[in-house]
Coordinates of C-alpha atoms in Angstrom, one line a residue:
Chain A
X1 CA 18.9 -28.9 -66.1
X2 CA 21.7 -29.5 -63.8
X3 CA 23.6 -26.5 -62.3
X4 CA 27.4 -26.5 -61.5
X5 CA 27.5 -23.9 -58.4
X6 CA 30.9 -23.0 -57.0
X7 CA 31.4 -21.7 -53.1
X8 CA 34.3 -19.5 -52.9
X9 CA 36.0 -17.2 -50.3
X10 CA 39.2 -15.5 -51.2
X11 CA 40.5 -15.8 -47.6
X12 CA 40.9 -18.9 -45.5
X13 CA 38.7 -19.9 -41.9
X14 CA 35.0 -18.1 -43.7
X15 CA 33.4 -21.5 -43.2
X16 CA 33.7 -22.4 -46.8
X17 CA 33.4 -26.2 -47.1
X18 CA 30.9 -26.0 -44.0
X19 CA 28.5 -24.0 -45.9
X20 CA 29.2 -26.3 -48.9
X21 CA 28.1 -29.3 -47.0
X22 CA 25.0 -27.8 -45.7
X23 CA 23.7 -26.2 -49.2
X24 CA 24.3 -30.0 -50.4
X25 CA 22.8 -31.7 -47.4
X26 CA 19.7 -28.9 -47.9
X27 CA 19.8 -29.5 -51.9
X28 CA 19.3 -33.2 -50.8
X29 CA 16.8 -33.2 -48.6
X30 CA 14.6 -31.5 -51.0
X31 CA 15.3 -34.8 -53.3
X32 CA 18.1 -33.6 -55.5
X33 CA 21.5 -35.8 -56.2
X34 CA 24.2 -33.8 -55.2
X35 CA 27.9 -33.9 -56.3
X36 CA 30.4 -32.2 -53.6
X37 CA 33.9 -32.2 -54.9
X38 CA 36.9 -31.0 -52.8
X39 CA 39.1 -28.9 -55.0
X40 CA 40.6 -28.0 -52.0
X41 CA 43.7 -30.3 -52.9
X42 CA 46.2 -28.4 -51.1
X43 CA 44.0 -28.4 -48.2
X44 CA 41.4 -30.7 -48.2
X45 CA 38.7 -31.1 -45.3
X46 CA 35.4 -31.6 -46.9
X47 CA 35.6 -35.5 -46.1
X48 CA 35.4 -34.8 -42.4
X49 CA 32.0 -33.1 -42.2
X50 CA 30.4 -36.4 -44.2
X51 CA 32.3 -38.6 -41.8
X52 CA 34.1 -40.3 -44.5
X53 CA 37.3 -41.9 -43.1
X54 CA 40.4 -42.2 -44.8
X55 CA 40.2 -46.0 -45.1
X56 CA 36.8 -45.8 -47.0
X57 CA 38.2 -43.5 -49.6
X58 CA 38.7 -46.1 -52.2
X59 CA 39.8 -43.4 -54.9
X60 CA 40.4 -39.7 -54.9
X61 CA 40.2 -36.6 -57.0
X62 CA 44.3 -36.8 -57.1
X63 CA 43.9 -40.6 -58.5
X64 CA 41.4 -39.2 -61.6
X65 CA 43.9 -36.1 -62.1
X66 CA 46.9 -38.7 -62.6
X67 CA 45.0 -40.6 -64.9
X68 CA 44.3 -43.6 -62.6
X69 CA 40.8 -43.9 -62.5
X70 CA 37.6 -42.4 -64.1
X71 CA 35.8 -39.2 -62.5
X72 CA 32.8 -41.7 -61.4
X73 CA 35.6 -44.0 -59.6
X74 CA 36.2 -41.3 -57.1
X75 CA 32.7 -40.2 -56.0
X76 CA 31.6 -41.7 -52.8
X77 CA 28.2 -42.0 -51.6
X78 CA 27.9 -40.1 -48.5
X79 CA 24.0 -40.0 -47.9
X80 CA 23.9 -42.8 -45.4
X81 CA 26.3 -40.9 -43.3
X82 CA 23.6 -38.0 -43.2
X83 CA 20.4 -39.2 -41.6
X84 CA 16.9 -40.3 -42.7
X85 CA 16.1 -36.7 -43.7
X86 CA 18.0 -36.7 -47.2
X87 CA 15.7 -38.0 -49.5
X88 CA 18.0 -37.2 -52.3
X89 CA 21.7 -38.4 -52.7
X90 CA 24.9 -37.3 -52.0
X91 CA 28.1 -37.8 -53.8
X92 CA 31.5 -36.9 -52.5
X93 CA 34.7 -36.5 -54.4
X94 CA 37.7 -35.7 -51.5
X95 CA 40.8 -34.9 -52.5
X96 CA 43.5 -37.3 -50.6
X97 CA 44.5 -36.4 -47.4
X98 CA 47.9 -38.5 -47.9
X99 CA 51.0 -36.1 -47.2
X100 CA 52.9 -37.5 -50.2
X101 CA 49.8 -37.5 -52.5
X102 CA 49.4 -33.7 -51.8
X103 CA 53.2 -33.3 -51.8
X104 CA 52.9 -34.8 -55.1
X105 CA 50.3 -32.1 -56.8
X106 CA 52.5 -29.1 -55.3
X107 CA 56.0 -30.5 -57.0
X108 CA 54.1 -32.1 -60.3
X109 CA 51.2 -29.3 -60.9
X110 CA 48.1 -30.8 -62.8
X111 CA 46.3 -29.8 -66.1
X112 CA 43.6 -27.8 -65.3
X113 CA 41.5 -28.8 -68.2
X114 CA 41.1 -32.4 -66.5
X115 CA 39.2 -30.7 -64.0
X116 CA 36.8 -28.7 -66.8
X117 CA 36.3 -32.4 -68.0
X118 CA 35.9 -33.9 -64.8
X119 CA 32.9 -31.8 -63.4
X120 CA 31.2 -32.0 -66.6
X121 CA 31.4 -35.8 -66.8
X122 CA 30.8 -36.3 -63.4
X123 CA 27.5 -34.3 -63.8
X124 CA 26.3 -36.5 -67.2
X125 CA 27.8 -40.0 -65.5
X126 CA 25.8 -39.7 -61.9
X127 CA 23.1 -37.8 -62.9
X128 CA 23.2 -35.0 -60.9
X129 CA 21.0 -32.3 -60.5
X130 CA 24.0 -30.3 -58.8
X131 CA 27.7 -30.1 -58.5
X132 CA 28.6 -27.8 -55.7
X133 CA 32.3 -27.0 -56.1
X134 CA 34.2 -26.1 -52.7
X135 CA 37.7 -24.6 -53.9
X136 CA 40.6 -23.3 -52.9
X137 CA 41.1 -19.9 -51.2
X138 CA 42.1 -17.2 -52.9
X139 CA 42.2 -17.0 -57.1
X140 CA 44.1 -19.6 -59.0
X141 CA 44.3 -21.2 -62.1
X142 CA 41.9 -24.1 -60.6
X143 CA 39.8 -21.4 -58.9
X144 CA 39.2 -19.4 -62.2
X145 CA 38.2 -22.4 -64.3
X146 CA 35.6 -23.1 -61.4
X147 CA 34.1 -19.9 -61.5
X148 CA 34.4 -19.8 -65.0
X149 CA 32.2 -23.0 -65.9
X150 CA 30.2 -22.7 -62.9
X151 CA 26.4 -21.5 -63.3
X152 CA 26.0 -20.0 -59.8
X153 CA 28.9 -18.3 -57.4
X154 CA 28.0 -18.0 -53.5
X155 CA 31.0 -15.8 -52.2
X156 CA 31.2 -16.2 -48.7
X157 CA 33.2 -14.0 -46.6
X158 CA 33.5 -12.3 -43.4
X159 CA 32.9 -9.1 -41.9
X160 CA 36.7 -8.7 -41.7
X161 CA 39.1 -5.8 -43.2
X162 CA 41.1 -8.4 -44.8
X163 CA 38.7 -10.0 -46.0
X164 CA 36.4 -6.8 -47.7
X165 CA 39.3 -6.6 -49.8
X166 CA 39.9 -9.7 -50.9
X167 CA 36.7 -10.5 -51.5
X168 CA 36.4 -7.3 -54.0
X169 CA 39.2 -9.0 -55.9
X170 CA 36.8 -12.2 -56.5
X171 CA 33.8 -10.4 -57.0
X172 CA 35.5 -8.5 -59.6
X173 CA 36.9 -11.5 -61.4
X174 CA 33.9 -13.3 -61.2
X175 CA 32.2 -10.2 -63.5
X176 CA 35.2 -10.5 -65.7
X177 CA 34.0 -14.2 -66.3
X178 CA 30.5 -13.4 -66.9
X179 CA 29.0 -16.0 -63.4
X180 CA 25.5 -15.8 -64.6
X181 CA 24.4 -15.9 -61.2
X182 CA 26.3 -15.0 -58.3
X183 CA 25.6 -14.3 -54.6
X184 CA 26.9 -13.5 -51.3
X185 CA 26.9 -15.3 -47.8
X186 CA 28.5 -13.7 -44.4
X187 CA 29.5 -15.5 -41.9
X188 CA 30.4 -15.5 -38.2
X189 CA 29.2 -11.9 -37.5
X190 CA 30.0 -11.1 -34.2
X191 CA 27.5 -10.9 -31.7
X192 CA 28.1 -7.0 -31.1
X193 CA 27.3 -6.6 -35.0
X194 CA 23.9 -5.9 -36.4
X195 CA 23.1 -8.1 -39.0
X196 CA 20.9 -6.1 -41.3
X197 CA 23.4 -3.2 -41.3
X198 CA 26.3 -6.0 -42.2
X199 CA 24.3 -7.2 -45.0
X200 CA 23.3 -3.9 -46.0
X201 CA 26.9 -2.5 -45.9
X202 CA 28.1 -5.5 -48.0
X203 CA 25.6 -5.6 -50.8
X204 CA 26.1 -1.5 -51.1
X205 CA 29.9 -2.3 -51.3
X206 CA 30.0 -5.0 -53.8
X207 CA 26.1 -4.9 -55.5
X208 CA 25.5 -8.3 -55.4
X209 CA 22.6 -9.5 -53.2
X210 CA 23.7 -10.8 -49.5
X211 CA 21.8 -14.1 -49.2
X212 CA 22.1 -15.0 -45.9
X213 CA 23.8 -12.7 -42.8
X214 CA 24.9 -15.2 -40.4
X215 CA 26.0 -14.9 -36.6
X216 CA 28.8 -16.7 -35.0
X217 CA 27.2 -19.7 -33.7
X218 CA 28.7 -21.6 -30.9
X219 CA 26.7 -24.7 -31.7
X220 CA 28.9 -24.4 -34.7
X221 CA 32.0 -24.4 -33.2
X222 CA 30.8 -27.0 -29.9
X223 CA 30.1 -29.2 -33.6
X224 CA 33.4 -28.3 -34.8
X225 CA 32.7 -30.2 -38.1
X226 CA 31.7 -33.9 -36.8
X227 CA 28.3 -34.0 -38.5
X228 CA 25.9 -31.4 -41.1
X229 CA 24.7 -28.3 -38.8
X230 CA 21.7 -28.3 -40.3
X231 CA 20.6 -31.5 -40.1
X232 CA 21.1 -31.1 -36.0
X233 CA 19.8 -28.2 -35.5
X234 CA 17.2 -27.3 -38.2
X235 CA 15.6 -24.5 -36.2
X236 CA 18.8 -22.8 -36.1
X237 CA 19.0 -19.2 -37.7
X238 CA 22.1 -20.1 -39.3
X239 CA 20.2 -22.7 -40.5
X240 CA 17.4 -20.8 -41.9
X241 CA 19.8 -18.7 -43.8
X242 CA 21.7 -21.6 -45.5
X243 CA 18.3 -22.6 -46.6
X244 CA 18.1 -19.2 -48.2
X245 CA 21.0 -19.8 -50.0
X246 CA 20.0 -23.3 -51.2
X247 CA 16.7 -22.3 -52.4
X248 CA 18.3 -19.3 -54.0
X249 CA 20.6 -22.1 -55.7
X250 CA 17.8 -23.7 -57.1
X251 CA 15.6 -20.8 -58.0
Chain B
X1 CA 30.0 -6.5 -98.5
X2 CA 29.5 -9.1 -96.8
X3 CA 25.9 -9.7 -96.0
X4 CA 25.1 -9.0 -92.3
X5 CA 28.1 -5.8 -92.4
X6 CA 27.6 -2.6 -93.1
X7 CA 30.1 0.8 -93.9
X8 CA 29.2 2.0 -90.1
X9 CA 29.4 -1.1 -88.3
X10 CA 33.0 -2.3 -90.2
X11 CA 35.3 0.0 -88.6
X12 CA 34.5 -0.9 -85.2
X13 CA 34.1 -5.0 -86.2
X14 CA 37.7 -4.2 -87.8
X15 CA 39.3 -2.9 -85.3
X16 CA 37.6 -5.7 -82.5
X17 CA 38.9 -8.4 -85.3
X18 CA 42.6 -7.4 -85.1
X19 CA 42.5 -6.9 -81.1
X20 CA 41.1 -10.3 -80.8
X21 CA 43.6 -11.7 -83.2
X22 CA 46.5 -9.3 -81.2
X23 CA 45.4 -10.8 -78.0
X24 CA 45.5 -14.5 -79.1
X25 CA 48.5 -14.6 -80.5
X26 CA 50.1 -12.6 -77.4
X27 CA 50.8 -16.3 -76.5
X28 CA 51.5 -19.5 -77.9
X29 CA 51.0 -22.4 -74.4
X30 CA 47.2 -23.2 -73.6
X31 CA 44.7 -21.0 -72.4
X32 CA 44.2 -20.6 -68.9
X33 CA 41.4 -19.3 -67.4
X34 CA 43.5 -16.4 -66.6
X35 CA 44.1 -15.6 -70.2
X36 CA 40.2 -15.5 -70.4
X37 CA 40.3 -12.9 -68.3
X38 CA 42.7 -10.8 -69.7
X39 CA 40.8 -10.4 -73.5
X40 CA 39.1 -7.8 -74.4
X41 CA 35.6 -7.4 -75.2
X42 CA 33.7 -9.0 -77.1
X43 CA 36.2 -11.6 -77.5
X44 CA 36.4 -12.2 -73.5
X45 CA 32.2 -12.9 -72.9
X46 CA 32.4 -14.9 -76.3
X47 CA 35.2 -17.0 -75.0
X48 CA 33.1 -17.2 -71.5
X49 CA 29.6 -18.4 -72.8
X50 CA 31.6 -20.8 -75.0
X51 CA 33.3 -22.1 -72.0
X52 CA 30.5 -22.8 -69.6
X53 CA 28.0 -24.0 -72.5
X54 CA 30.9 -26.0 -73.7
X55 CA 30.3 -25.7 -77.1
X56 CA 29.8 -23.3 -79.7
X57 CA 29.1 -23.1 -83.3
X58 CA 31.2 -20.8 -86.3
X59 CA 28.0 -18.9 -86.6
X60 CA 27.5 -17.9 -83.2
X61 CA 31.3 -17.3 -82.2
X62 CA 30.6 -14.9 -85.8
X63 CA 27.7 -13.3 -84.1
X64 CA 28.9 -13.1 -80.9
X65 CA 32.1 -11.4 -81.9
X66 CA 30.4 -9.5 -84.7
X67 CA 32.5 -10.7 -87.2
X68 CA 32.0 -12.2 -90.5
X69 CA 32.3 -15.9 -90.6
X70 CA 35.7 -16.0 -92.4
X71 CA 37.2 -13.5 -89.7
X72 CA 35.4 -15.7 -87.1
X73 CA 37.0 -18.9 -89.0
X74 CA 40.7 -17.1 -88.4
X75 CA 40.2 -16.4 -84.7
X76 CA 39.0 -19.6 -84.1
X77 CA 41.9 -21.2 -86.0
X78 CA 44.5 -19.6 -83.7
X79 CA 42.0 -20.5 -80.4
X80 CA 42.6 -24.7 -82.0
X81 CA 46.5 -24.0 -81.9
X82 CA 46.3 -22.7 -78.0
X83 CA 43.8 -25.8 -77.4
X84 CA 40.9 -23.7 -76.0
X85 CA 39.1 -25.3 -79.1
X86 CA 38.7 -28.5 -81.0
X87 CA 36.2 -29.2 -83.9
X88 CA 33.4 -31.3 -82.3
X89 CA 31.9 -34.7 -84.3
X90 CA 28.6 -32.8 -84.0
X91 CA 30.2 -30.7 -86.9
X92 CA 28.1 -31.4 -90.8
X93 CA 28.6 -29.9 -93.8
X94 CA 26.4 -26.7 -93.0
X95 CA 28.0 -25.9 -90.2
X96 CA 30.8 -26.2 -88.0
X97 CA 30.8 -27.3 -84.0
X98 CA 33.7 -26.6 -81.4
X99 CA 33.9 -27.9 -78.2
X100 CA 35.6 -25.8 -75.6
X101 CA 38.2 -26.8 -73.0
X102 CA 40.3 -24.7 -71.0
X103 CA 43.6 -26.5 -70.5
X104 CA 47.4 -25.6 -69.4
X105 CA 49.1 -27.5 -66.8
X106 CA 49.4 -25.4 -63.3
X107 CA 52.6 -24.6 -62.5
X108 CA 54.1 -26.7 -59.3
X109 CA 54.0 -24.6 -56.8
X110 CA 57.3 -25.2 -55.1
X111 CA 59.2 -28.3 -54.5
X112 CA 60.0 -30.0 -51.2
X113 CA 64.2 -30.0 -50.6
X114 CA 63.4 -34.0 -49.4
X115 CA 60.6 -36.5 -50.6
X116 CA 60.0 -36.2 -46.9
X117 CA 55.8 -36.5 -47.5
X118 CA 56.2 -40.1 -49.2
X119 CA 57.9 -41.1 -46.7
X120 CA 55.5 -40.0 -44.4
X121 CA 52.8 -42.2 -46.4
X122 CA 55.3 -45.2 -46.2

């Protein structure tokens, strides 16, 4: 049974498609074919940490949105850019990083719905066993229908004041769309924090179980997404805890 | 009665049937996720299952909503006019299948005074 599983954060700079590329590089090397898809279209990075260059993206998710190409057309096999550890597979849909192409989706808009029968094709067409969504910050239409179809919600955020609120708002929403399964992930605790009293403070503010209570990690930023952290440094503990979440994923 | 209604239960069923109905046709464009929201119970965790299953059947929207099946049949009727639902080909003569798909364009969210960014690509 595959699972659709959306990573969210409701503010910006929480290390959301980061995470989202570890959880699928970890899905993957346990043998599972992983979709990734970048719904991040006003924004998009994903790409980078998979080392996929612009001139190799042959179709994006913007091309299947205006009706140029099929949701298969635009999913790009990244495993050989990961390393001989992934036994699985990797599939990568990127939004485009062309200024007029994302220019384009602010002016024109899209219909939503085209992503609802996107992911679920996508899922049937590749045979995946996941589809790990990384969207947009913040709530939107596109974020909603995410969460909304998605069988599994990691929130990642911050130990931040701005972001404690905003993330309320997203936990709350996500209840209001009934996210059969959804979990937390914090990230870049400062060094002077304690991490079991972070986590601890979190799941008593929002009840939903903290997953994984990561420090800052300046491997992290020395990588400053060229490559998967947890395929270079698997001993890491921000390692161990994105393993956490994966597992917790496929639990 | 109906079967599966009873004098204690139809007040309450009553009064969820016309909110539903109320809440539906609040608006006539698509349903957006954000519309899901927005409904009431049990019409909003009806409308979510359906959603992330992607399909759902007259009987179960019926139970779900804890309506009888004509009442469900109305609801549903209005849900195929805002395009959250269309009958699927799974549908037979014993029962009917819809398939779910939450629609509505996005609105554009502003609009450059120049087409400054295609240029860019050129």
């Amino acid at each position: 049974m595959s699972k659709i599983v959306s990573v969210h954060s409701f503010r910006g700079g929480t290390g959301k498609s980061n995470t989202t590329a570890n959880l699928a590089a970890l899905l993957a090397m346990g043998g599972a074919r992983v979709g990734v898809v970048d719904t991040d279209i006003q924004s998009p990075g994903i790409h980078i940490l998979f080392n996929l260059d612009e001139s190799e993206m042959v179709h994006s998710l913007n091309d299947y949105l205006w009706g140029k190409c099929g949701i298969k057309d635009t999913a790009h096999d990244v495993t050989g850019h990961l390393g001989t550890q992934v036994k699985g597979q990797v599939f990568l849909i990127p939004s485009s990083i062309k200024a007029g192409e994302i220019a384009r989706i602010l002016r024109e808009g899209y219909d939503v719905g085209l992503l609802n029968d996107g992911f679920r094709d996508v899922v049937t067409e590749l045979g995946l066993d996941y589809l790990l969504i990384d969207t947009h910050p913040g709530l939107n239409e596109e974020t909603l229908l995410s969460i909304a179809i998605s069988d599994v919600l990691v929130v990642i955020m911050r130990p931040d004041q701005q972001d404690y609120q905003g993330t309320a708002v997203t936990v709350d929403v996500a209840r209001k769309l009934d996210v059969p399964k959804m979990m937390m992930l914090v990230n870049k605790i400062p060094s002077a924090f304690d991490l079991d009293d972070v986590r601890a403070r979190v799941e008593q503010t929002y009840k939903v179980k903290v997953i994984a209570a990561l420090p800052h990690s300046d491997e992290m930023m020395t990588l400053a997404s060229s490559g998967i952290f947890s395929l270079k440094y698997p001993d890491s503990i921000v390692t161990k805890g994105l393993k956490a979440v994966a597992d917790e994923i496929s639990g | 009665m109906p079967p599966g209604s009873s004098p204690k239960d139809e007040p309450v069923n009553q009064e969820q049937f016309e909110r539903a109905l109320l809440e539906i046709k609040a608006g006539k464009e698509d349903i957006r996720p954000s519309d899901v929201v927005i409904f009431s119970e049990p019409l909003r965790s009806t409308l979510n299952r359906a959603v992330r299953i992607g399909r759902i059947s007259l009987t179960e929207f019926a139970k779900e909503l804890e309506v009888e099946r004509e009442r469900a049949r109305e609801i549903v009727e209005l849900l195929i006019k805002r395009n959250l639902l269309r009958v699927s080909s799974f549908s037979n003569d014993k029962e009917t299948f819809y398939e779910t798909r939450l629609s509505a364009m996005t609105r554009p969210l502003g609009r450059p005074p120049s087409d400054i960014f295609k240029k860019l690509d050129d």
